[in-house]
Coordinates of C-alpha atoms and ligand atoms in Angstrom, one line a residue:
X4 CA 57.5 20.8 60.6
X5 CA 60.7 22.7 61.1
X6 CA 63.7 22.3 58.8
X7 CA 66.8 20.2 59.6
X8 CA 69.0 23.2 60.0
X9 CA 67.5 26.7 60.5
X10 CA 68.6 30.2 61.5
X11 CA 66.3 32.9 63.0
X12 CA 67.3 36.5 62.9
X13 CA 71.0 35.4 63.3
X14 CA 73.4 38.3 63.8
X15 CA 77.0 38.6 64.8
X16 CA 79.4 41.5 65.3
X17 CA 83.1 41.7 65.5
X18 CA 83.3 44.7 68.0
X19 CA 80.9 47.1 66.3
X20 CA 81.3 45.6 62.8
X21 CA 78.1 43.7 61.8
X22 CA 79.4 40.6 60.0
X23 CA 76.1 38.6 59.8
X24 CA 72.9 40.6 59.9
X25 CA 69.5 39.1 60.7
X26 CA 70.0 35.9 58.6
X27 CA 66.9 33.7 58.2
X28 CA 67.0 30.5 56.3
X29 CA 66.3 26.8 56.7
X30 CA 67.4 23.7 54.8
X31 CA 66.1 20.2 54.7
X32 CA 68.1 17.1 55.6
X33 CA 70.3 16.0 52.6
X34 CA 70.5 19.5 51.1
X35 CA 73.9 20.5 49.4
X36 CA 74.1 24.2 49.7
X37 CA 76.8 26.4 48.0
X38 CA 77.5 29.6 50.0
X39 CA 78.7 32.3 47.7
X40 CA 79.4 36.0 48.0
X41 CA 82.1 38.6 47.6
X42 CA 85.1 38.7 50.0
X43 CA 84.1 39.9 53.5
X44 CA 80.3 39.2 52.9
X45 CA 80.1 37.1 56.1
X46 CA 80.2 33.5 54.7
X47 CA 83.0 32.2 57.1
X48 CA 81.3 33.9 60.0
X49 CA 78.0 32.3 59.1
X50 CA 79.6 28.9 58.9
X51 CA 81.3 29.3 62.4
X52 CA 77.8 30.3 63.8
X53 CA 76.3 27.2 62.3
X54 CA 79.0 25.1 63.7
X55 CA 78.5 26.6 67.2
X56 CA 82.0 28.0 67.3
X57 CA 80.7 31.5 67.6
X58 CA 77.9 32.7 69.8
X59 CA 75.4 34.9 68.0
X60 CA 74.8 38.5 69.2
X61 CA 71.1 38.0 68.3
X62 CA 69.0 35.1 67.0
X63 CA 69.6 31.4 67.1
X64 CA 70.7 28.4 65.1
X65 CA 68.4 25.3 65.3
X66 CA 69.6 21.8 64.4
X67 CA 66.6 19.4 64.2
X68 CA 64.6 22.2 65.9
X69 CA 66.9 22.3 68.9
X70 CA 68.8 25.3 70.0
X71 CA 72.3 24.4 68.7
X72 CA 74.2 25.9 71.7
X73 CA 72.0 23.9 74.1
X74 CA 73.1 20.6 72.6
X75 CA 75.9 18.9 74.5
X76 CA 79.3 19.6 73.0
X77 CA 79.9 15.9 72.2
X78 CA 76.6 15.6 70.4
X79 CA 77.5 18.6 68.3
X80 CA 80.9 17.2 67.6
X81 CA 79.4 13.9 66.4
X82 CA 76.8 15.5 64.2
X83 CA 78.8 18.3 62.7
X84 CA 81.9 17.9 60.7
X85 CA 84.0 20.9 59.7
X86 CA 86.6 21.8 57.2
X87 CA 87.7 25.3 58.0
X88 CA 90.5 27.4 56.7
X89 CA 92.4 27.8 60.0
X90 CA 93.6 24.4 60.7
X91 CA 97.1 24.1 62.5
X92 CA 99.1 23.2 59.4
X93 CA 102.5 22.7 61.0
X94 CA 101.5 19.5 62.8
X95 CA 104.3 16.8 62.5
X96 CA 101.9 14.0 63.1
X97 CA 101.5 11.5 60.3
X98 CA 98.3 12.0 58.2
X99 CA 96.5 8.9 59.2
X100 CA 96.7 10.2 62.8
X101 CA 95.2 13.5 61.7
X102 CA 92.4 11.6 60.0
X103 CA 91.9 9.4 63.0
X104 CA 91.3 12.6 65.1
X105 CA 87.9 12.7 63.2
X106 CA 87.0 9.6 65.3
X107 CA 87.5 11.4 68.7
X108 CA 83.8 12.4 69.2
X109 CA 82.7 8.7 68.9
X110 CA 85.1 7.5 71.6
X111 CA 84.5 7.0 75.3
X112 CA 87.2 8.1 77.7
X113 CA 90.4 5.9 77.5
X114 CA 89.0 4.0 74.5
X115 CA 91.5 2.8 71.9
X116 CA 91.2 2.7 68.2
X117 CA 88.9 -0.1 67.1
X118 CA 89.0 -2.0 63.9
X119 CA 86.0 0.0 62.7
X120 CA 87.8 3.2 63.4
X121 CA 90.7 2.0 61.2
X122 CA 88.2 1.0 58.5
X123 CA 86.4 4.4 58.5
X124 CA 89.8 6.2 58.4
X125 CA 91.0 4.0 55.6
X126 CA 87.8 4.6 53.6
X127 CA 87.9 8.4 54.2
X128 CA 91.5 8.5 52.9
X129 CA 90.7 6.4 49.9
X130 CA 87.8 8.8 49.0
X131 CA 90.1 11.8 49.2
X132 CA 93.0 10.2 47.4
X133 CA 95.2 10.6 50.5
X134 CA 96.0 6.9 51.4
X135 CA 99.5 7.2 49.9
X136 CA 100.2 10.1 52.3
X137 CA 99.2 8.2 55.4
X138 CA 102.7 7.9 56.9
X139 CA 103.9 11.5 55.8
X140 CA 104.1 14.2 58.4
X141 CA 101.1 16.6 57.9
X142 CA 103.4 19.7 58.0
X143 CA 105.3 18.5 54.9
X144 CA 102.3 18.2 52.6
X145 CA 101.3 20.8 49.9
X146 CA 98.4 23.1 50.5
X147 CA 96.1 20.9 48.4
X148 CA 97.2 17.7 50.0
X149 CA 96.6 19.2 53.5
X150 CA 93.2 20.2 52.3
X151 CA 92.3 16.8 51.2
X152 CA 93.6 15.3 54.5
X153 CA 91.4 17.7 56.4
X154 CA 88.4 16.6 54.3
X155 CA 89.3 13.0 55.0
X156 CA 89.4 13.9 58.8
X157 CA 85.9 15.4 58.5
X158 CA 84.6 12.3 56.6
X159 CA 86.1 10.0 59.3
X160 CA 83.9 11.8 61.8
X161 CA 80.9 10.4 59.9
X162 CA 78.9 13.6 60.4
X163 CA 75.2 14.3 59.6
X164 CA 76.1 17.9 58.7
X165 CA 79.2 18.9 56.9
X166 CA 80.4 22.5 56.9
X167 CA 83.2 23.3 54.6
X168 CA 84.8 26.7 54.1
X169 CA 86.4 26.9 50.7
X170 CA 87.3 23.2 50.5
X171 CA 88.6 23.6 47.0
X172 CA 90.7 26.8 47.4
X173 CA 94.1 25.0 47.3
X174 CA 93.2 22.3 44.9
X175 CA 94.1 21.9 41.3
X176 CA 91.2 21.5 38.9
X177 CA 91.1 17.7 39.0
X178 CA 90.9 17.6 42.8
X179 CA 88.4 20.4 42.8
X180 CA 86.0 18.2 40.7
X181 CA 86.9 15.1 42.7
X182 CA 86.2 16.8 46.1
X183 CA 82.9 18.2 44.7
X184 CA 82.0 14.8 43.4
X185 CA 82.7 13.2 46.8
X186 CA 80.5 15.8 48.5
X187 CA 77.8 15.1 46.0
X188 CA 78.1 11.4 46.8
X189 CA 77.9 12.1 50.5
X190 CA 74.8 14.1 50.0
X191 CA 73.2 11.1 48.3
X192 CA 74.1 9.1 51.4
X193 CA 72.0 11.6 53.3
X194 CA 74.6 14.0 54.7
X195 CA 73.6 17.7 54.7
X196 CA 76.4 19.9 53.3
X197 CA 77.0 23.6 53.4
X198 CA 80.0 24.6 51.5
X199 CA 81.5 28.1 51.0
X200 CA 82.7 28.3 47.4
X201 CA 84.2 31.1 45.3
X202 CA 83.5 29.5 41.9
X203 CA 79.9 29.9 40.9
X204 CA 80.3 27.0 38.4
X205 CA 81.2 24.5 41.1
X206 CA 78.1 25.6 43.0
X207 CA 75.9 25.5 39.9
X208 CA 77.2 22.0 38.8
X209 CA 77.2 20.2 42.1
X210 CA 75.0 21.9 44.7
X211 CA 71.2 21.8 44.8
X212 CA 70.8 25.2 46.5
X213 CA 72.7 28.4 46.7
X214 CA 72.9 30.9 49.5
X215 CA 74.2 34.1 48.2
X216 CA 75.5 36.6 50.8
X217 CA 76.3 40.3 50.5
X218 CA 77.3 42.7 53.3
X219 CA 76.3 40.1 56.0
X220 CA 72.9 39.6 54.7
X221 CA 71.2 37.0 52.5
X222 CA 71.2 38.4 49.0
X223 CA 69.3 35.4 47.6
X224 CA 68.6 31.9 48.6
X225 CA 66.9 29.0 46.8
X226 CA 67.3 26.2 44.2
X227 CA 70.3 26.7 41.9
X228 CA 68.1 27.2 38.8
X229 CA 66.1 30.0 40.6
X230 CA 69.0 31.8 42.2
X231 CA 71.9 31.3 39.9
X232 CA 71.1 33.8 37.2
X233 CA 73.4 36.3 35.4
X234 CA 71.3 39.2 36.6
X235 CA 71.7 38.1 40.2
X236 CA 75.4 37.0 40.0
X237 CA 76.3 40.2 38.2
X238 CA 74.8 42.4 40.9
X239 CA 76.3 40.3 43.6
X240 CA 79.9 40.2 42.4
X241 CA 79.9 43.4 40.2
X242 CA 81.1 41.3 37.2
X243 CA 79.4 40.7 33.9
X244 CA 78.8 37.1 33.2
X245 CA 77.8 35.0 30.1
X246 CA 75.5 32.1 30.9
X247 CA 75.5 28.8 29.0
X248 CA 73.9 25.5 29.7
X249 CA 76.1 22.5 30.3
X250 CA 75.1 20.2 27.4
X251 CA 75.3 17.1 29.6
X252 CA 74.0 18.1 33.1
X253 CA 71.8 20.9 31.7
X254 CA 72.9 23.0 34.7
X255 CA 73.9 26.6 34.1
X256 CA 77.5 27.6 33.8
X257 CA 78.9 31.1 33.9
X258 CA 81.8 32.7 32.1
X259 CA 82.9 36.0 33.7
X260 CA 83.4 38.7 31.1
X261 CA 84.5 41.9 32.7
X262 CA 84.0 44.1 35.6
X263 CA 80.5 45.5 35.3
X264 CA 80.5 49.2 35.1
X265 CA 77.4 51.2 34.7
X266 CA 77.1 52.1 31.1
X267 CA 79.7 54.8 31.0
X268 CA 79.1 56.1 27.5
X269 CA 76.5 58.9 27.4
X270 CA 74.8 57.5 24.2
X271 CA 72.2 54.7 24.1
X272 CA 71.3 52.8 21.0
X273 CA 68.6 50.4 19.8
X274 CA 69.8 47.7 17.5
X275 CA 67.7 46.2 14.8
X276 CA 69.3 42.9 13.8
X277 CA 68.8 39.1 13.4
X278 CA 70.5 35.9 12.3
X279 CA 73.7 36.9 14.1
X280 CA 74.2 40.1 12.1
X281 CA 74.1 42.1 15.3
X282 CA 76.6 40.2 17.4
X283 CA 79.9 41.9 16.1
X284 CA 78.3 45.2 16.7
X285 CA 77.0 44.3 20.1
X286 CA 80.4 43.4 21.3
X287 CA 81.9 46.8 20.1
X288 CA 79.1 48.8 21.5
X289 CA 79.2 47.0 24.9
X290 CA 83.0 47.3 25.1
X291 CA 82.5 51.1 24.7
X292 CA 80.1 51.0 27.6
X293 CA 77.1 52.0 25.4
X294 CA 73.8 50.8 26.6
X295 CA 72.1 48.7 23.9
X296 CA 68.5 47.3 23.4
X297 CA 67.7 44.8 20.8
X298 CA 64.6 43.8 18.8
X299 CA 62.4 42.8 17.5
X300 CA 64.2 39.4 17.1
X301 CA 62.7 35.9 17.0
X302 CA 63.3 33.7 20.0
X303 CA 66.2 31.2 19.5
X304 CA 67.7 33.5 16.8
X305 CA 71.5 34.0 17.2
X306 CA 71.2 37.6 18.1
X307 CA 68.3 37.0 20.5
X308 CA 70.5 34.4 22.3
X309 CA 73.4 36.7 22.4
X310 CA 71.3 39.6 23.8
X311 CA 69.7 37.4 26.4
X312 CA 72.9 35.9 27.6
X313 CA 74.4 39.4 27.8
X314 CA 71.3 40.3 29.9
X315 CA 70.4 43.1 27.5
X316 CA 66.9 44.6 27.1
X317 CA 65.5 42.6 24.1
X318 CA 62.1 42.5 22.5
X319 CA 61.4 39.0 21.2
X320 CA 58.8 37.3 18.9
X321 CA 57.9 33.6 18.9
X322 CA 60.2 31.5 16.7
X323 CA 59.5 31.5 13.0
X324 CA 56.6 34.0 13.5
X325 CA 56.0 37.4 11.9
X326 CA 56.3 40.3 14.4
X327 CA 53.0 40.9 16.4
X328 CA 51.7 44.5 16.8
X329 CA 52.3 44.6 20.5
X330 CA 55.9 43.6 20.1
X331 CA 56.4 46.2 17.5
X332 CA 54.9 48.8 19.8
X333 CA 57.2 47.6 22.6
X334 CA 60.3 47.9 20.5
X335 CA 59.3 51.3 19.3
X336 CA 58.7 52.4 22.9
X337 CA 62.2 51.1 24.0
X338 CA 63.9 52.6 20.9
X339 CA 62.4 56.0 21.6
X340 CA 64.4 56.1 24.9
X341 CA 67.6 55.7 22.9
X342 CA 69.7 58.3 20.9
X343 CA 70.1 56.1 17.8
X344 CA 68.5 53.3 16.0
X345 CA 71.1 51.1 14.3
X346 CA 70.2 48.6 11.5
X347 CA 72.6 45.7 11.1
X348 CA 73.0 44.0 7.7
X349 CA 70.6 41.3 8.2
X350 CA 68.4 39.2 5.8
X351 CA 64.9 40.7 5.3
X352 CA 61.9 38.6 4.9
X353 CA 58.2 39.2 5.4
X354 CA 58.6 38.1 9.1
X355 CA 61.0 40.8 10.1
X356 CA 60.2 43.5 7.6
X357 CA 58.1 45.3 10.1
X358 CA 61.3 46.3 11.9
X359 CA 62.1 48.6 9.1
X360 CA 58.6 50.1 9.3
X361 CA 59.4 50.9 13.0
X362 CA 62.7 52.4 11.9
X363 CA 60.8 54.7 9.5
X364 CA 58.3 55.6 12.2
X365 CA 61.1 56.3 14.7
X366 CA 62.9 58.5 12.1
X367 CA 59.7 60.5 11.5
X368 CA 59.6 61.1 15.3
X369 CA 63.1 62.5 15.1
X370 CA 65.2 59.5 16.1
X371 CA 68.5 59.2 14.2
X372 CA 68.9 56.1 12.1
X373 CA 72.3 54.5 11.3
X374 CA 72.9 51.7 8.9
X375 CA 75.5 49.9 6.8
X376 CA 76.3 49.9 3.2
X377 CA 75.8 46.2 3.2
X378 CA 72.2 46.7 4.3
X379 CA 71.5 48.1 0.9
X380 CA 72.8 45.0 -0.9
X381 CA 69.8 43.4 -2.7
X382 CA 71.2 39.9 -1.8
X383 CA 69.9 40.5 1.8
X384 CA 66.4 41.2 0.5
X385 CA 63.8 38.4 0.3
X386 CA 60.8 40.6 0.2
X387 CA 60.8 41.4 -3.5
X388 CA 62.4 44.7 -3.1
X389 CA 60.2 46.1 -0.3
X390 CA 63.1 46.0 2.3
X391 CA 65.4 47.9 -0.1
X392 CA 62.6 50.6 -0.7
X393 CA 62.3 51.1 3.1
X394 CA 66.1 51.3 3.4
X395 CA 66.3 53.8 0.6
X396 CA 63.6 55.9 2.1
X397 CA 65.4 55.8 5.4
X398 CA 68.6 57.1 3.7
X399 CA 66.7 59.8 1.8
X400 CA 65.3 61.1 5.0
X401 CA 68.8 61.4 6.5
X402 CA 69.8 58.0 7.8
X403 CA 73.6 57.8 7.9
X404 CA 75.3 54.9 6.0
X405 CA 78.6 53.5 7.3
X406 CA 81.1 51.1 5.7
X407 CA 82.0 49.2 8.9
X408 CA 81.1 48.9 12.6
X409 CA 84.3 50.7 13.5
X410 CA 83.5 53.7 11.3
X411 CA 80.1 53.8 13.0
X412 CA 81.7 53.6 16.5
X413 CA 84.0 56.4 15.5
X414 CA 81.0 58.4 14.5
X415 CA 79.3 57.9 17.8
X416 CA 82.5 59.0 19.6
X417 CA 82.7 62.1 17.5
X418 CA 79.0 62.7 18.2
X419 CA 79.6 62.8 21.9
X420 CA 82.7 65.0 21.6
X421 CA 80.8 67.4 19.4
X422 CA 77.2 67.7 20.5
X423 CA 76.1 69.6 17.4
X424 CA 77.1 66.7 15.2
X425 CA 74.0 64.8 16.3
X426 CA 72.0 66.9 13.9
X427 CA 74.7 66.9 11.1
X428 CA 76.2 63.9 9.5
X429 CA 79.9 63.5 9.9
X430 CA 82.1 63.7 6.8
X431 CA 83.0 60.0 6.9
X432 CA 79.4 59.1 7.2
X433 CA 78.3 61.5 4.5
X434 CA 80.8 60.1 2.1
X435 CA 79.7 56.6 2.8
X436 CA 76.2 57.7 2.2
X437 CA 76.9 59.1 -1.2
X438 CA 78.9 56.1 -2.1
X439 CA 76.0 53.9 -1.1
X440 CA 73.7 55.8 -3.4
Ligands
ATP7 N1 88.3 37.8 63.7 C1 87.8 38.9 63.1 N2 87.9 40.1 63.7 C2 87.3 41.2 63.2 N3 86.7 41.3 62.0 C3 86.5 40.1 61.4 C4 87.1 38.8 61.9 N4 86.8 37.9 61.0 C5 86.1 38.5 60.0 N5 86.0 39.8 60.2 C6 85.2 40.8 59.3 O1 84.0 40.3 59.3 C7 83.4 40.5 57.9 C8 83.0 39.2 57.4 O2 84.1 38.3 57.3 P1 84.0 36.8 56.8 O3 85.4 36.2 56.9 O4 82.9 36.1 57.5 O5 83.6 37.0 55.2 P2 83.8 36.0 54.1 O6 82.6 36.2 53.3 O7 84.0 34.6 54.6 O8 85.1 36.6 53.4 P3 86.2 35.8 52.4 O9 85.4 35.4 51.1 O10 87.1 36.9 52.1 O11 86.7 34.6 53.1 C9 84.6 41.1 57.1 O12 84.4 42.5 57.1 C10 85.8 40.8 57.9 O13 86.8 41.8 57.8

């Protein structure tokens, strides 16, 4: 059986500019789809095609398996409610009359407003908190108030399918949440909703599916939990995100961090850490644009969580387990691709000691190892001295010891500026090394 709403090879051009390119997707009745994508990616054009306001250059839109453009105009107007950006916002009509316009498709010629029409308008204005604006001229409302009145008008239409283009764009945060909650309730009543949004969090919290667009094409489409991932969103928007899970809804939410640039620093490092010891360093390394891999760390460890949320390459081991051979080999392979191995001042136990064995092995293969004075403090060693022996062996064989993350970062910068330095410890590092001894 076909879907409630479906597009097949849908394309649209403005002159020679392809705005929507061979878009294929289908949604079930009652879906609540968030349409997201960068500016100019074709979201509004797609919505206009779905509303039948634009005629596709190629392909078709099907509503309940029928060619949308072949449905009588009045049938379309009854079924599809729209809240678009380009409403005439200087109308002097009182708001209740604007909302009543939503009833037009249900009227016969010369029909007057019925009691039911007034009831539906009243309910729509209650739902959108616009009842107190009923007598006010539309033109005199604020942007957010106008937006809510236009949503009320669409609700008064009692549509099956609601298409909204950035319905939250002029709303303060309270009304953003309120409007999204109203839409979620409408969905529970069986209305199918497609809604262009700029905020991934509104989509992640309220929608059940996401349609991501880039350059007129579908970039990703599916359930929120399948599609809304930092790797996908970062690539779509060119912004780094941190992902958290909402403690109550268990839906993901995203914190934009910075504009994603390809790692701009020429050096790459592998970080051995654990228990949160790597976090301060991770932040500094990433701020400099240095590519970082992490491991081996136990799943659910604070550093593992940070690396995962930052979408870094990370080698993990099961929680509370000693590191398995295949994970050690994987970490070694990854670290071999890097310029340095950095050891954070973490606690050492029998479970993670093997990370120091890899560091020694990597050093033997010519990899440069950097660590911190604090690493040599025996209070971090819960292996009866084995960890300290490994760390001292690393130092004897040329590992550089630093007082602080910033001095290590300075060293990396010097190293880039003076290529020969990579084989010769810097003065600051040497002095730290001798102090440590
Ligand atoms: N009326 C028009 N005439 C010519 N080009 C247009 C027109 N409307 C949109 N475009 C172009 O078509 C492309 C897609 O625009 P569209 O408005 O569909 O994107 P969008 O994803 O909704 O953008 P935004 O997030 O900025 O609202 C853009 O390159 C835009 O410049």
